[in-house]
Backbone as a ProteinNet text record, in pm:
[ID]
protein_1_A
[PRIMARY]
XXXXXXXXXXXXXXXXXXXXXXXXXXXXXXXXXXXXXXXXXXXXXX
[TERTIARY]
-818.4	-888.6	-830.2	-796.7	-744.5	-621	-504.3	-390	-400.3	-505.7	-512.3	-592.3	-641.5	-735	-646.7	-528	-459.3	-424.4	-370.3	-330.3	-445.3	-563.8	-684.5	-705.4	-715	-746.7	-643.5	-515.2	-410.9	-435.7	-463.1	-497.2	-612.7	-720.9	-834.2	-802.8	-725.4	-687	-605	-524.9	-435.2	-527.6	-622	-709.9	-786.2	-841.5	-919.1	-833.4	-707.6	-629.6	-607.9	-570.9	-547.7	-674	-798	-919.1	-944.5	-916.6	-940.3	-848	-723.1	-617.9	-663.7	-711.2	-749	-873.5	-968.7	-1089.9	-1058.5	-954.9	-920.4	-840.7	-758.4	-694.1	-796.1	-884.5	-988.6	-1072.5	-1106.8	-1192	-1122.1	-983.3	-906.8	-907	-887.3	-876.8	-1004.6	-1115.9	-1247.8	-1288.7	-1245.9	-1260.9	-1183.9	-1060.5	-970.1	-1039.4	-1078.3	-1146.3	-1268.4	-1349.4	-1476.9	-1437.5	-1332.8	-1297.5	-1235.1	-1166.5	-1087.4	-1179	-1280.9	-1383.8	-1441	-1504.2	-1568.8	-1467.3	-1344.7	-1249.3	-1216.9	-1195.4	-1158	-1264.4	-1396.4	-1513.6	-1523.7	-1491.9	-1502.4	-1390	-1268.7	-1156.1	-1195	-1260.3	-1299.6	-1408.2	-1496.9	-1606.6	-1540.7	-1439.7	-1381	-1304.8
4645.3	4551.8	4556.2	4677.6	4678.7	4600.7	4619.2	4547.7	4409.5	4346.4	4209.5	4147.1	4216	4157.4	4071	4115.4	4031.9	3894.7	3875.8	3749.8	3649.6	3705.4	3621.3	3522.3	3558.8	3467.6	3361.5	3397.7	3285.2	3197.5	3241.4	3149.8	3058.8	3130.9	3040.4	2940.1	2967.4	2866.2	2759	2798.8	2699.8	2606.7	2665	2595.3	2492.6	2544.2	2464.3	2343.8	2371	2265.6	2164.9	2206.6	2112.2	2020	2095.6	2027.9	1920	1948.1	1864	1742.8	1764.5	1658.9	1572.6	1632	1549.2	1464.3	1527	1450.4	1340.9	1362.1	1252.2	1142.5	1182.5	1076.2	999.1	1074.3	994.5	909.7	952.7	870	740.9	758.8	649.4	544.5	590.6	507.5	434.1	514.1	450.3	347.9	367.8	278.2	148.4	163.9	47.6	-24.1	44.4	-26	-109.5	-35.5	-109.3	-230.7	-212.8	-338.7	-429.7	-408.5	-507.1	-578.7	-515.5	-558.3	-691.1	-688.6	-817.1	-925.9	-894.4	-997.4	-1064	-975.1	-1012.1	-1105.7	-1061.8	-1141.4	-1274.4	-1280.5	-1402.7	-1493	-1445.2	-1528.5	-1579.2	-1493.4	-1535.2	-1649.3	-1627.4	-1742.1	-1860.9	-1858.3	-1983.3	-2033.8
559.1	478.3	331.3	273.3	139.9	128.6	208.6	200	219.5	292.1	318.6	205	113.8	3.7	-89.3	-139.6	-229	-190.5	-72.2	-25.2	1.4	15.2	49.6	-65.5	-195.7	-296.2	-298.3	-275.4	-283.4	-173.1	-48.5	67.7	37.7	-30.3	-49.9	-155.7	-259.6	-351.2	-296.7	-206.5	-132.4	-46	25.5	106.4	19	-83.9	-181.1	-224.8	-272.1	-313.8	-203.8	-77.6	33.5	54.8	58.7	82.2	-33.9	-150.3	-264.4	-246.2	-208.7	-188.9	-83.8	32.1	152.3	109.8	42.9	9.4	-89	-177.4	-272.9	-194.7	-101.3	-23.5	55.7	126.6	207.4	109.9	0.5	-94.9	-137.1	-169.3	-207.1	-91.1	36.5	154.4	163.8	158.9	176.8	69.8	-53.1	-165.5	-133.7	-90.5	-62.2	49	153.1	261.7	225.4	146.6	93.3	13	-73.9	-161.9	-82.2	27.3	99.6	201.8	258.5	356.2	299.3	180.4	132.3	112.9	73.4	48.8	194.7	297.5	427.2	484.6	458.5	500.3	431.7	305.4	241.9	292.1	313.5	364.9	503.5	584.1	716.6	708.9	606.9	605.5	557.9	460.5	410.3	536.1
[MASK]
++++++++++++++++++++++++++++++++++++++++++++++

């Protein structure tokens, strides 16, 4: 347990960074989709 403690914080930080980047990417994609859907709907209605 003791020798495995030092790398754990680094792994946790890496995981947190990956999760944050994934969440940010997903948020951008969702925002783009939400912004594009009304435009596509309006174009289809026209």
